[in-house]
Short mmCIF file of C-alpha atoms in Angstrom, two decimals:
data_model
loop_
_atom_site.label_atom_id
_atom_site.label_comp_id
_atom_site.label_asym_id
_atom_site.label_seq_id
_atom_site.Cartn_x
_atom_site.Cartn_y
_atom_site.Cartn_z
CA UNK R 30 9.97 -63.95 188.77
CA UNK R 31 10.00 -65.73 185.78
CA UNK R 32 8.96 -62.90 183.36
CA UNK R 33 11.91 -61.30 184.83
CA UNK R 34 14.19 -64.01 184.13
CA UNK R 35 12.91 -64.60 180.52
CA UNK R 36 13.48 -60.63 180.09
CA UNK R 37 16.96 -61.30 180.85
CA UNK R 38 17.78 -64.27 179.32
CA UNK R 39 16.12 -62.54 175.90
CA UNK R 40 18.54 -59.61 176.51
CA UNK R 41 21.14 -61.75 177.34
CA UNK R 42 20.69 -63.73 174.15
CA UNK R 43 20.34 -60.81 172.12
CA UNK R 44 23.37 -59.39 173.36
CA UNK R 45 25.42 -62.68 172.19
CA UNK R 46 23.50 -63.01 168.86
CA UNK R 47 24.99 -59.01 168.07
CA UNK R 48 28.29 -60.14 169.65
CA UNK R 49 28.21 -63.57 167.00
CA UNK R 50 27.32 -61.58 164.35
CA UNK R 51 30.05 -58.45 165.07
CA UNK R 52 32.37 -61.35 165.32
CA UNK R 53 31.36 -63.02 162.42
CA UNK R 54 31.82 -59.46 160.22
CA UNK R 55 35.02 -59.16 161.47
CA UNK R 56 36.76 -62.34 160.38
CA UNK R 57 35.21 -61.71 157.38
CA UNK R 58 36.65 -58.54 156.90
CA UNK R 59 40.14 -59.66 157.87
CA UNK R 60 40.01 -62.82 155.79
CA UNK R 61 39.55 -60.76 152.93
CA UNK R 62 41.94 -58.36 153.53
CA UNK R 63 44.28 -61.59 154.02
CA UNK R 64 43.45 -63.25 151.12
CA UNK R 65 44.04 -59.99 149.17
CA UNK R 66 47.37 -59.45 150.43
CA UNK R 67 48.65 -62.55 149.70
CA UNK R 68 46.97 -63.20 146.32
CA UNK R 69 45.70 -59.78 144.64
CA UNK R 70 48.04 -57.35 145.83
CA UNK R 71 50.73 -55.68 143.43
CA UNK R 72 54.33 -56.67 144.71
CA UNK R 73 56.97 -53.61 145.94
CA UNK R 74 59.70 -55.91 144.03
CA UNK R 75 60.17 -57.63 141.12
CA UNK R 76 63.41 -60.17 140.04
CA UNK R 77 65.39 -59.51 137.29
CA UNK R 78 68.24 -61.67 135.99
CA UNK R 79 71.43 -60.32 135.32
CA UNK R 80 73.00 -61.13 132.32
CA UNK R 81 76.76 -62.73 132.65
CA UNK R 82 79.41 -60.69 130.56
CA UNK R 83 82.44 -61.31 132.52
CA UNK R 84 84.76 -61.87 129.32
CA UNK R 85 82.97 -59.84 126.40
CA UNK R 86 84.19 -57.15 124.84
CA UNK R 87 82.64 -53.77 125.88
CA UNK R 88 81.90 -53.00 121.83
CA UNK R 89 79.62 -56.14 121.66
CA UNK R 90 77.11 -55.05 125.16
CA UNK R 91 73.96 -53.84 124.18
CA UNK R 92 71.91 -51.33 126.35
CA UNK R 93 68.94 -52.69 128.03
CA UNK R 94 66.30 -50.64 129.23
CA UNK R 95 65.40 -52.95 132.46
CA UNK R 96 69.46 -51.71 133.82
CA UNK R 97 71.43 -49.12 133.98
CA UNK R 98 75.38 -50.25 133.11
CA UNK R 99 77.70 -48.29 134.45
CA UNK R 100 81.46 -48.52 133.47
CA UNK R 101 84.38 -48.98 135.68
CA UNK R 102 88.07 -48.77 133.73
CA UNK R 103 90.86 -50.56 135.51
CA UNK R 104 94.15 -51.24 133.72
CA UNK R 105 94.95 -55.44 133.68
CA UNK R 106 98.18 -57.56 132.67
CA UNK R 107 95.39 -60.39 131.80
CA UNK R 108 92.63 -59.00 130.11
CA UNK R 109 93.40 -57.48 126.42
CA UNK R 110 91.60 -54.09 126.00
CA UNK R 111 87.78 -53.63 125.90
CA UNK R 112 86.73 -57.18 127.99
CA UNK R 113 84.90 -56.87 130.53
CA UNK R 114 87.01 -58.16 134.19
CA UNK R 115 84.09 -58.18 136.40
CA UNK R 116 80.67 -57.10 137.11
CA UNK R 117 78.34 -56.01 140.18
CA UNK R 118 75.99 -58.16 140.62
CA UNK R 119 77.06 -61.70 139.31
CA UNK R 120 75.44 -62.61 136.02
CA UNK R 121 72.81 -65.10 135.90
CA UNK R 122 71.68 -63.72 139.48
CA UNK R 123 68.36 -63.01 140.29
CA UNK R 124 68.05 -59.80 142.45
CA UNK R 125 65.20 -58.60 144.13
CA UNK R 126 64.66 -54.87 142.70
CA UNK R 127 62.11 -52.29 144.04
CA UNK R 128 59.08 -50.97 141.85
CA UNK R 129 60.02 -48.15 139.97
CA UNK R 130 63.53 -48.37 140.28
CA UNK R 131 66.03 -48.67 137.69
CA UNK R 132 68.82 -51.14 139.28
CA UNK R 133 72.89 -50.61 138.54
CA UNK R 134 74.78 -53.17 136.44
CA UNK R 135 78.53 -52.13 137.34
CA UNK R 136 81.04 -53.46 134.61
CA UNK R 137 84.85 -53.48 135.36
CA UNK R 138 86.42 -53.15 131.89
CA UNK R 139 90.23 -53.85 130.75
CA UNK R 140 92.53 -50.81 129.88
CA UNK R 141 94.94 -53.53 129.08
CA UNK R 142 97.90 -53.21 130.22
CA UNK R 143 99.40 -50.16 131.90
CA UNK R 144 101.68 -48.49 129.45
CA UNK R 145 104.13 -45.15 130.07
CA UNK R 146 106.23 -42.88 128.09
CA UNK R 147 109.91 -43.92 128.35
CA UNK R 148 111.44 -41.24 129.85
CA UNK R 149 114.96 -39.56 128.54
CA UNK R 150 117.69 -41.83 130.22
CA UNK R 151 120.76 -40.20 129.09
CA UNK R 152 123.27 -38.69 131.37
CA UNK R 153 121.64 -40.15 134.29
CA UNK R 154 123.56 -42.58 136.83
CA UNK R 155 122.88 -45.64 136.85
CA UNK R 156 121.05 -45.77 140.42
CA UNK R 157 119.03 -42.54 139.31
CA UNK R 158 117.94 -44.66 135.93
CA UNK R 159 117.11 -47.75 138.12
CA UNK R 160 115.05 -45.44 140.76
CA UNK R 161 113.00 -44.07 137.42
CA UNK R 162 112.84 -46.89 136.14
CA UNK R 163 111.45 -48.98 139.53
CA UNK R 164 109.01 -46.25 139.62
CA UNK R 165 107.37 -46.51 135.76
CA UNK R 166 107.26 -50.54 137.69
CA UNK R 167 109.78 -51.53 134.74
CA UNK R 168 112.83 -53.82 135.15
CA UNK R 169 116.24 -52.36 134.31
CA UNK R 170 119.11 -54.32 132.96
CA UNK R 171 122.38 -52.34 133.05
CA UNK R 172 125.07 -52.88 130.22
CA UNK R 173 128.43 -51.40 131.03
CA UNK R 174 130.42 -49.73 128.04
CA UNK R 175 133.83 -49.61 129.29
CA UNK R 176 135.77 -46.52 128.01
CA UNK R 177 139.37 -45.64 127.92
CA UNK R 178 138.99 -41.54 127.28
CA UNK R 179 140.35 -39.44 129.73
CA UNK R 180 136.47 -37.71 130.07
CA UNK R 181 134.75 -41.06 131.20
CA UNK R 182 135.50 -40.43 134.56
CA UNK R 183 131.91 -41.46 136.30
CA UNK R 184 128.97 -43.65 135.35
CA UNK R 185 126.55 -42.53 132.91
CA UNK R 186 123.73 -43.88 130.71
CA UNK R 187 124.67 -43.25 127.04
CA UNK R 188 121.45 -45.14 125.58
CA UNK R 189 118.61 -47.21 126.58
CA UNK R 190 116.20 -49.68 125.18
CA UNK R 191 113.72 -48.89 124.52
CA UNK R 192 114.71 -45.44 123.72
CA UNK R 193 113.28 -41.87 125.06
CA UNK R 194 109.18 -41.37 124.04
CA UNK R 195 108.60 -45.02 123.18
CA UNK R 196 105.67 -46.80 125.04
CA UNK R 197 106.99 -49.02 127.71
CA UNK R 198 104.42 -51.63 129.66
CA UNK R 199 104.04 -51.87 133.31
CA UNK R 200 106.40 -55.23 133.94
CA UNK R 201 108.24 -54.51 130.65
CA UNK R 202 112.61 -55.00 130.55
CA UNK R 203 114.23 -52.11 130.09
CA UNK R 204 118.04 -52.20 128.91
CA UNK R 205 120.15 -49.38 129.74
CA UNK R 206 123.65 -48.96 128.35
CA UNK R 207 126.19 -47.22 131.14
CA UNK R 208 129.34 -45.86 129.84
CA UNK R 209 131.66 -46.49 132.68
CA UNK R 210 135.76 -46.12 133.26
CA UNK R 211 138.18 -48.61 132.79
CA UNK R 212 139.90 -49.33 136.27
#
C-alpha cells in the first residue's frame, strides 16, 4: 500500500512540477511581450506642434514638409489683404497625428475688405437707388436738387458719388444727388 501511494504522490508531484514550470513559461512569455509593448514598440502616433500664424501675411509662410496648408479666403473689414484671420488647429498645439499621415494646417486668409463695382445710378428713383444700394451693403445719402423746369416732374438721380464703375467697399457712404420738383 505504500508503493502505491509513493507511485502516486511521484505522479502527483510530477504533474505539479510540469504545471510550475508551464506556468513559469508563460509569465515569462507575457512579461516580455509586456515589457515590449510598453518600451520597444514603434508608436501609431507621433506629436507635432503647430506653428502660430494667426496675423502673418500669407507671402511670408513657408511650406513645411511635416503639414499640408491648405488656404481658406474670406473677405474681412479688419484684416488688410494677405494676413492670415485664423487657423485649424491652434498654433503652438501639439496634436496627436497617425504614422504615415500627412496632417491639414487650414489657414483663413484676408481678402480685405469686400469691394463692388458702383453700379450706373442715373435715372433711377430714389427708393430703387437706396434698394441697390442696401444690397451692394453700402449706405446712401440722398441730396435733393430742386428744379424749376417744367420736365422735372418726378424724382430722379442725376449723379452719384462715387460715380458709375468706381470700386465701392462693403460699409462704404454712397452720396446720391436726386433732381426733384419744386412744390
Amino acid at each position: 500500500m505504500q508503493k502505491n501511494k509513493t507511485k502516486k504522490s511521484n505522479k502527483i508531484s510530477k504533474k505539479l512540477i510540469i504545471a510550475a514550470i508551464i506556468s513559469t513559461v508563460v509569465f515569462m512569455i507575457v512579461s516580455v511581450a509586456v515589457f515590449y509593448t510598453l518600451f520597444y514598440r514603434k508608436s501609431d502616433t507621433y506629436e507635432l506642434m503647430f506653428p502660430d500664424l494667426v496675423g502673418s501675411y500669407e507671402q511670408d509662410i513657408k511650406s513645411d514638409s511635416r503639414f499640408n496648408i491648405e488656404k481658406n479666403y474670406i473677405f474681412s473689414d479688419i484684416y488688410p489683404k494677405g494676413v492670415v484671420i485664423s487657423q485649424s488647429p491652434n498654433g503652438l498645439s501639439a496634436q496627436k497625428i497617425p504614422s504615415g499621415t500627412v496632417p491639414v494646417l487650414t489657414l483663413n486668409i484676408s481678402l480685405g475688405k469686400e469691394s463692388f463695382v458702383m453700379p450706373d445710378l442715373l435715372g433711377k428713383t430714389p427708393a430703387e437707388a437706396r434698394r441697390i444700394l442696401r444690397q451692394m451693403q453700402c449706405n446712401a445719402q440722398m441730396v435733393r436738387i430742386y428744379d424749376d423746369a417744367d420736365e422735372c416732374i418726378s424724382e430722379s438721380v442725376i449723379r452719384s458719388y462715387p460715380e458709375a464703375n468706381q470700386t465701392v467697399f462693403v460699409g462704404d457712404e454712397v452720396i446720391i444727388y436726386v433732381q426733384a420738383p419744386r412744390a
